[in-house]
Short mmCIF file of the N, C-alpha and C atoms (twelve columns), coordinates in Angstrom:
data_MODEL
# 
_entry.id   MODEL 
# 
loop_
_atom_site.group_PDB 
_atom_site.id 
_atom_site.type_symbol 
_atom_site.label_atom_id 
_atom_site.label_alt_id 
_atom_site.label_comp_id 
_atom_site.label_asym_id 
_atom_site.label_seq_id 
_atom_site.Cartn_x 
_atom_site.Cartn_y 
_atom_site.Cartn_z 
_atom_site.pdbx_PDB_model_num 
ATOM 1   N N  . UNK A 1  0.846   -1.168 0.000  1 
ATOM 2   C CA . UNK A 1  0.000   0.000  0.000  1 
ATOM 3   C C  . UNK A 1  0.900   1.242  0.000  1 
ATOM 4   N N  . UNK A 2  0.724   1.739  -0.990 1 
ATOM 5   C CA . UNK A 2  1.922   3.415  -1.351 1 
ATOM 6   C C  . UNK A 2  0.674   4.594  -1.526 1 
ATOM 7   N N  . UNK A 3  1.586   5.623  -0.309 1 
ATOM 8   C CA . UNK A 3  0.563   6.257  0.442  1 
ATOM 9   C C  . UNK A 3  1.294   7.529  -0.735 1 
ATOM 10  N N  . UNK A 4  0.542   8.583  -1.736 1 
ATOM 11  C CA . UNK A 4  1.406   9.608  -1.769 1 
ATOM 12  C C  . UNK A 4  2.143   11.041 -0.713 1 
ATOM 13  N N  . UNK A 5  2.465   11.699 -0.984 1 
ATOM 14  C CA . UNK A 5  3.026   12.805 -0.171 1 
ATOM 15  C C  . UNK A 5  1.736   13.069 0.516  1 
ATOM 16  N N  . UNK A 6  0.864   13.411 -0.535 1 
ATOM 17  C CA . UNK A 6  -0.323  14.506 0.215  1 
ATOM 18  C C  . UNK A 6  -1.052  13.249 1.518  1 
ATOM 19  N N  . UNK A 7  -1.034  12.349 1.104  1 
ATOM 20  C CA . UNK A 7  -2.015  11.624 1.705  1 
ATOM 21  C C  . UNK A 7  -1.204  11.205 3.020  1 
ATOM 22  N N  . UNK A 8  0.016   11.403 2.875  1 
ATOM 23  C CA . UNK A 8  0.611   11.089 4.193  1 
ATOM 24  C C  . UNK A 8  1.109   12.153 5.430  1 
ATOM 25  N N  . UNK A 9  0.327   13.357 4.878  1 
ATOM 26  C CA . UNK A 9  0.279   14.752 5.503  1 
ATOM 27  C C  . UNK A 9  -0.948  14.388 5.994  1 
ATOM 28  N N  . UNK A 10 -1.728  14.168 5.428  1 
ATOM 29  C CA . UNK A 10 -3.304  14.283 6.050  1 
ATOM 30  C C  . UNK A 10 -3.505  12.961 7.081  1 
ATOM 31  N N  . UNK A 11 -3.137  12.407 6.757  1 
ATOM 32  C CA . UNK A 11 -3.538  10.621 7.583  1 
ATOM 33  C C  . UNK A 11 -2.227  10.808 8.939  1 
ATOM 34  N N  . UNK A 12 -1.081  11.650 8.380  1 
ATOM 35  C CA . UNK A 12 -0.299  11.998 9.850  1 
ATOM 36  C C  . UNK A 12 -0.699  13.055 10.350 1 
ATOM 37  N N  . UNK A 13 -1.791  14.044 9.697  1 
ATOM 38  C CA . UNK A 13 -2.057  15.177 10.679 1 
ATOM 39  C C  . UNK A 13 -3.515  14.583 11.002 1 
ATOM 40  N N  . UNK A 14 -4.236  13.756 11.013 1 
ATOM 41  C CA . UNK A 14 -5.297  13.116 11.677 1 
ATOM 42  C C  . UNK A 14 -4.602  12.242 13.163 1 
ATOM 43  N N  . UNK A 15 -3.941  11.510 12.640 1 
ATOM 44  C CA . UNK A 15 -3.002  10.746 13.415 1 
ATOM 45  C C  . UNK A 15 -2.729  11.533 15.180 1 
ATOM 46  N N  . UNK A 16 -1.624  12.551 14.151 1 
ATOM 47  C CA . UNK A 16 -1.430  13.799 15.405 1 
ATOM 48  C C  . UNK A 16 -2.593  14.077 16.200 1 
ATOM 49  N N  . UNK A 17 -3.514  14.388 15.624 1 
ATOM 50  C CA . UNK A 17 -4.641  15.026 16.519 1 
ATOM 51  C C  . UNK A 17 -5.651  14.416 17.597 1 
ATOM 52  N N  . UNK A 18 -5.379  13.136 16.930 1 
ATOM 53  C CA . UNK A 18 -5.912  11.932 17.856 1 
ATOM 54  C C  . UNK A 18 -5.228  11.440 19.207 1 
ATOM 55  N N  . UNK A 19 -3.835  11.853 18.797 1 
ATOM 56  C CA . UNK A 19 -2.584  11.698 19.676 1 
ATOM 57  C C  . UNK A 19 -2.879  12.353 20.997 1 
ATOM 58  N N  . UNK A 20 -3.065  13.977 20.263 1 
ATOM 59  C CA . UNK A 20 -3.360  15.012 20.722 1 
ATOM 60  C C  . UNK A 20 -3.752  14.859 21.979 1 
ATOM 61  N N  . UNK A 21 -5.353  14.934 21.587 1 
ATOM 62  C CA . UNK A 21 -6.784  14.595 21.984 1 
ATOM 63  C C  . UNK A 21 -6.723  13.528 23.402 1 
ATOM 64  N N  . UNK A 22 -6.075  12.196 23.095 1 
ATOM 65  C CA . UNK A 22 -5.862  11.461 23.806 1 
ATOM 66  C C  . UNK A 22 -5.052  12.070 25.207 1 
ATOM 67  N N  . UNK A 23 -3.925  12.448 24.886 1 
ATOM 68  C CA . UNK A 23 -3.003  12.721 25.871 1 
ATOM 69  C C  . UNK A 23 -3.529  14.345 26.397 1 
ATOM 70  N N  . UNK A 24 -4.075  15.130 26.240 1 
ATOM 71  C CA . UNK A 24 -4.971  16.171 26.729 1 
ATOM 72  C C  . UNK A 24 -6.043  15.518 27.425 1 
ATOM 73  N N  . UNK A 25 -6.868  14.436 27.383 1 
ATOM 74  C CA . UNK A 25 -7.371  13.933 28.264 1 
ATOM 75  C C  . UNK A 25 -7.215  12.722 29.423 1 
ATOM 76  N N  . UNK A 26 -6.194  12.396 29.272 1 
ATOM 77  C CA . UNK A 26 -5.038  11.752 30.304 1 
ATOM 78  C C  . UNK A 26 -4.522  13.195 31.579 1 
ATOM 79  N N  . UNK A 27 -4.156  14.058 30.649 1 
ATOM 80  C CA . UNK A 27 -3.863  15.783 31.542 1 
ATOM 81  C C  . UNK A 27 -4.743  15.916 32.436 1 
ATOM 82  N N  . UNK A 28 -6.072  16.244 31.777 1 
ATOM 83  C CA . UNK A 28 -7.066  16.495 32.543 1 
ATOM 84  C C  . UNK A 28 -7.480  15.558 33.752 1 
ATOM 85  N N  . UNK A 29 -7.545  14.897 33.480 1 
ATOM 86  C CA . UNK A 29 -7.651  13.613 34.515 1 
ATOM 87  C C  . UNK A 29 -6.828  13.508 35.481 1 
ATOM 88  N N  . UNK A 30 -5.355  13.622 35.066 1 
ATOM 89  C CA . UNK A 30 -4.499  13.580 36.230 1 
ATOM 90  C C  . UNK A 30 -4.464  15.163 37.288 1 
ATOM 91  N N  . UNK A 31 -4.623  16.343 36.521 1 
ATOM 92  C CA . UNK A 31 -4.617  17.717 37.330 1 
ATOM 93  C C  . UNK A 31 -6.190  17.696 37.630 1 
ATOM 94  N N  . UNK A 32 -7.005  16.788 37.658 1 
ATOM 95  C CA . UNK A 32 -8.356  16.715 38.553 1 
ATOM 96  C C  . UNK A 32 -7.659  16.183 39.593 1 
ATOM 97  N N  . UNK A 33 -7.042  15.253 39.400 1 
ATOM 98  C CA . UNK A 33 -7.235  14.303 41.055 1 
ATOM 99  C C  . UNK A 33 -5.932  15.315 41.928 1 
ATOM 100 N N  . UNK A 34 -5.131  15.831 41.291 1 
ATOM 101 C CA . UNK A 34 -4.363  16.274 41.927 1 
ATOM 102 C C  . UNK A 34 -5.039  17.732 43.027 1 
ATOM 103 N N  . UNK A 35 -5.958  18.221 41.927 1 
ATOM 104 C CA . UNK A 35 -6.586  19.337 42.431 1 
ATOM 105 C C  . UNK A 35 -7.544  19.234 43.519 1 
ATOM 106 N N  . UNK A 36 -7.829  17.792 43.528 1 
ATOM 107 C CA . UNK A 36 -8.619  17.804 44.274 1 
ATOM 108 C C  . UNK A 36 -7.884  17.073 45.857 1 
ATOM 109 N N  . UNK A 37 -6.446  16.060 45.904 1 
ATOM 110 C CA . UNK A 37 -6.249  16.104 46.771 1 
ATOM 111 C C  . UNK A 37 -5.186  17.536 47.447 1 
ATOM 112 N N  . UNK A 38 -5.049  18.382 46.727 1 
ATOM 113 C CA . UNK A 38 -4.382  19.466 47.191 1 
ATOM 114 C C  . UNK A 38 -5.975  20.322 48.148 1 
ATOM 115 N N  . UNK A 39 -7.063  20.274 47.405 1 
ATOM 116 C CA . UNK A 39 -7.930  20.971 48.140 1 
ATOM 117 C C  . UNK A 39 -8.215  20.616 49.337 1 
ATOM 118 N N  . UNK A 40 -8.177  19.301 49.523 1 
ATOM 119 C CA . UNK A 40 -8.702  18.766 51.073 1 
ATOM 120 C C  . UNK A 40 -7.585  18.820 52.106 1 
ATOM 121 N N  . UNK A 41 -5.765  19.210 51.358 1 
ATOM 122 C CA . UNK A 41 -4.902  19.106 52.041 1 
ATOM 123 C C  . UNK A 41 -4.666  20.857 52.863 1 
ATOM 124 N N  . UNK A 42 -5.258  21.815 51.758 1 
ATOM 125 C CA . UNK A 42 -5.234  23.058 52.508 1 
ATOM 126 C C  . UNK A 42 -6.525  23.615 53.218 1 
ATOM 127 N N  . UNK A 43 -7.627  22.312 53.563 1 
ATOM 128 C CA . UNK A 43 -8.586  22.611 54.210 1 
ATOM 129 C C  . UNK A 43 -8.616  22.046 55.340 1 
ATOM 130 N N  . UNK A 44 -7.597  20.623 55.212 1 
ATOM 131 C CA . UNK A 44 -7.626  20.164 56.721 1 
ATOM 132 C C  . UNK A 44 -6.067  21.188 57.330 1 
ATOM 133 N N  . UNK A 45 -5.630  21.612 57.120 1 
ATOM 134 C CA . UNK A 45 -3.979  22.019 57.100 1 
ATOM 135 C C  . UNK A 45 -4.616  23.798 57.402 1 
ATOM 136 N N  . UNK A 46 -5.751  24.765 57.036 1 
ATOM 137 C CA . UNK A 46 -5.813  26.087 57.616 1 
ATOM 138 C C  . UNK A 46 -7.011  25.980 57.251 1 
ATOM 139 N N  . UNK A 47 -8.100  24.818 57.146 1 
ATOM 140 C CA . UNK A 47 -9.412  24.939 57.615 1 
ATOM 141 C C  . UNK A 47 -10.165 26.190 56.994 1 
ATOM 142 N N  . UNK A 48 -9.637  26.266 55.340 1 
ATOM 143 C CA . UNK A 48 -10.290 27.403 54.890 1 
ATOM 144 C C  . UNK A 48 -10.467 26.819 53.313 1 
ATOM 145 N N  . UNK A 49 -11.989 26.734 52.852 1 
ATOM 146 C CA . UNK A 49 -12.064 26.137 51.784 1 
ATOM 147 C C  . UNK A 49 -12.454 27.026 50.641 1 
ATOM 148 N N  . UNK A 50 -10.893 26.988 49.357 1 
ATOM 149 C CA . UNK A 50 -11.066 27.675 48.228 1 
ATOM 150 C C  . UNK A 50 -11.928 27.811 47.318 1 
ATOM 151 N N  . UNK A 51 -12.268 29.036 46.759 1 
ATOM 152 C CA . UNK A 51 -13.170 28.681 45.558 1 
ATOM 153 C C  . UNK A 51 -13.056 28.052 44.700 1 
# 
């Protein structure tokens, strides 16, 4: 299977974006949980809960 130039711009910039996509929602996921045990750590620690 012989991919030309153009077609291997487009099928690697789909590629990329999926990449993307994926690992931006791996991010998110990990700076939730983080955010959320930092919140309970400066509420039990000065008992003052952030917005």
């Amino acid at each position: 299977m012989s991919f030309t130039p153009g077609q291997l711009l487009f099928y690697g910039g789909l590629l990329g974006i999926a990449v993307t996509a994926i690992i931006t929602i791996i991010v998110i996921i990990v700076l939730a949980g983080s955010r959320k045990r930092l919140r309970k750590k400066l509420n039990e620690e000065y008992g003052v809960s952030p917005k």
